[in-house]
C-alpha cells in the first residue's frame, strides 16, 4: 500500500506569548523541549516498531541535522 504524504518542517523564532495548539482534535499539547527530550522520544518510538513512528524519527533526526548544519554555517 502507498499513501501520498507530505510533511512540512519549519524553523521559527519564539518571540512571546503562550505556546498552545490550535487544533486540539489532533494535538493535545505544545511545549518547548530540548534535544535530549527528542532523543528520548525517538528511542521510545523506535522500540514500538510502528512504521509511522519510524518515519517520524527519521524526519526528526534529519531535520535536526539540517538545522545544526545551518547554524554552524552561520557562525
PDB file of C-alpha atoms in Angstrom:
ATOM      1  CA  UNK A   1       0.000   0.000   0.000  1.00  0.00           C
ATOM      2  CA  UNK A   2       1.102   3.561  -0.645  1.00  0.00           C
ATOM      3  CA  UNK A   3      -0.140   6.810   0.836  1.00  0.00           C
ATOM      4  CA  UNK A   4       0.838  10.120  -0.741  1.00  0.00           C
ATOM      5  CA  UNK A   5       2.069  12.120   2.257  1.00  0.00           C
ATOM      6  CA  UNK A   6       3.849  15.428   2.658  1.00  0.00           C
ATOM      7  CA  UNK A   7       5.400  16.613   5.916  1.00  0.00           C
ATOM      8  CA  UNK A   8       6.249  20.266   6.383  1.00  0.00           C
ATOM      9  CA  UNK A   9       9.028  21.215   8.781  1.00  0.00           C
ATOM     10  CA  UNK A  10       9.889  24.810   9.509  1.00  0.00           C
ATOM     11  CA  UNK A  11      12.068  26.803  11.845  1.00  0.00           C
ATOM     12  CA  UNK A  12      10.637  29.691  13.824  1.00  0.00           C
ATOM     13  CA  UNK A  13      11.905  32.127  16.407  1.00  0.00           C
ATOM     14  CA  UNK A  14       9.877  32.363  19.612  1.00  0.00           C
ATOM     15  CA  UNK A  15       9.036  35.988  20.334  1.00  0.00           C
ATOM     16  CA  UNK A  16       6.394  35.924  23.060  1.00  0.00           C
ATOM     17  CA  UNK A  17       3.078  34.508  24.139  1.00  0.00           C
ATOM     18  CA  UNK A  18       1.696  31.194  25.275  1.00  0.00           C
ATOM     19  CA  UNK A  19       2.645  28.064  23.342  1.00  0.00           C
ATOM     20  CA  UNK A  20      -0.557  26.122  22.694  1.00  0.00           C
ATOM     21  CA  UNK A  21      -2.072  24.066  19.896  1.00  0.00           C
ATOM     22  CA  UNK A  22      -4.918  25.441  17.802  1.00  0.00           C
ATOM     23  CA  UNK A  23      -6.037  22.017  16.530  1.00  0.00           C
ATOM     24  CA  UNK A  24      -6.915  20.280  19.782  1.00  0.00           C
ATOM     25  CA  UNK A  25      -8.503  17.361  17.925  1.00  0.00           C
ATOM     26  CA  UNK A  26      -5.094  16.282  16.580  1.00  0.00           C
ATOM     27  CA  UNK A  27      -2.708  17.903  19.075  1.00  0.00           C
ATOM     28  CA  UNK A  28      -3.065  17.502  22.825  1.00  0.00           C
ATOM     29  CA  UNK A  29      -0.353  19.923  23.969  1.00  0.00           C
ATOM     30  CA  UNK A  30       2.544  22.047  22.788  1.00  0.00           C
ATOM     31  CA  UNK A  31       5.676  22.842  24.759  1.00  0.00           C
ATOM     32  CA  UNK A  32       9.351  23.612  24.458  1.00  0.00           C
ATOM     33  CA  UNK A  33      11.716  20.659  24.738  1.00  0.00           C
ATOM     34  CA  UNK A  34      15.453  20.226  24.297  1.00  0.00           C
ATOM     35  CA  UNK A  35      17.460  17.827  22.173  1.00  0.00           C
ATOM     36  CA  UNK A  36      17.787  15.255  25.000  1.00  0.00           C
ATOM     37  CA  UNK A  37      13.987  15.039  25.221  1.00  0.00           C
ATOM     38  CA  UNK A  38      13.770  14.467  21.475  1.00  0.00           C
ATOM     39  CA  UNK A  39      16.372  11.686  21.675  1.00  0.00           C
ATOM     40  CA  UNK A  40      14.340  10.017  24.444  1.00  0.00           C
ATOM     41  CA  UNK A  41      11.107  10.288  22.417  1.00  0.00           C
ATOM     42  CA  UNK A  42      12.867   8.837  19.376  1.00  0.00           C
ATOM     43  CA  UNK A  43      14.134   5.841  21.364  1.00  0.00           C
ATOM     44  CA  UNK A  44      10.627   5.177  22.664  1.00  0.00           C
ATOM     45  CA  UNK A  45       9.050   5.409  19.207  1.00  0.00           C
ATOM     46  CA  UNK A  46      11.651   3.079  17.675  1.00  0.00           C
ATOM     47  CA  UNK A  47      11.009   0.477  20.397  1.00  0.00           C
ATOM     48  CA  UNK A  48       7.317   0.449  19.436  1.00  0.00           C
ATOM     49  CA  UNK A  49       8.356  -0.556  15.885  1.00  0.00           C
ATOM     50  CA  UNK A  50       5.446   1.172  14.138  1.00  0.00           C
ATOM     51  CA  UNK A  51       6.020   2.446  10.608  1.00  0.00           C
ATOM     52  CA  UNK A  52       4.604   5.909  11.226  1.00  0.00           C
ATOM     53  CA  UNK A  53       6.770   6.343  14.323  1.00  0.00           C
ATOM     54  CA  UNK A  54       9.890   5.163  12.476  1.00  0.00           C
ATOM     55  CA  UNK A  55       9.110   7.749   9.814  1.00  0.00           C
ATOM     56  CA  UNK A  56       8.702  10.449  12.480  1.00  0.00           C
ATOM     57  CA  UNK A  57      12.096   9.540  13.997  1.00  0.00           C
ATOM     58  CA  UNK A  58      13.721   9.654  10.542  1.00  0.00           C
ATOM     59  CA  UNK A  59      12.158  13.044   9.823  1.00  0.00           C
ATOM     60  CA  UNK A  60      13.104  14.468  13.224  1.00  0.00           C
ATOM     61  CA  UNK A  61      16.715  13.250  13.121  1.00  0.00           C
ATOM     62  CA  UNK A  62      17.251  14.592   9.620  1.00  0.00           C
ATOM     63  CA  UNK A  63      15.636  17.915  10.491  1.00  0.00           C
ATOM     64  CA  UNK A  64      17.946  18.311  13.495  1.00  0.00           C
ATOM     65  CA  UNK A  65      20.971  17.557  11.291  1.00  0.00           C
ATOM     66  CA  UNK A  66      19.877  20.189   8.765  1.00  0.00           C
ATOM     67  CA  UNK A  67      19.299  22.797  11.479  1.00  0.00           C
ATOM     68  CA  UNK A  68      22.664  22.041  13.083  1.00  0.00           C
ATOM     69  CA  UNK A  69      24.401  22.347   9.710  1.00  0.00           C
ATOM     70  CA  UNK A  70      22.634  25.647   9.014  1.00  0.00           C
ATOM     71  CA  UNK A  71      23.546  27.099  12.406  1.00  0.00           C
ATOM     72  CA  UNK A  72      27.195  26.011  12.035  1.00  0.00           C
ATOM     73  CA  UNK A  73      27.393  27.697   8.616  1.00  0.00           C
ATOM     74  CA  UNK A  74      26.063  30.952  10.068  1.00  0.00           C
ATOM     75  CA  UNK A  75      28.691  31.163  12.820  1.00  0.00           C
TER      76      UNK A  75
END
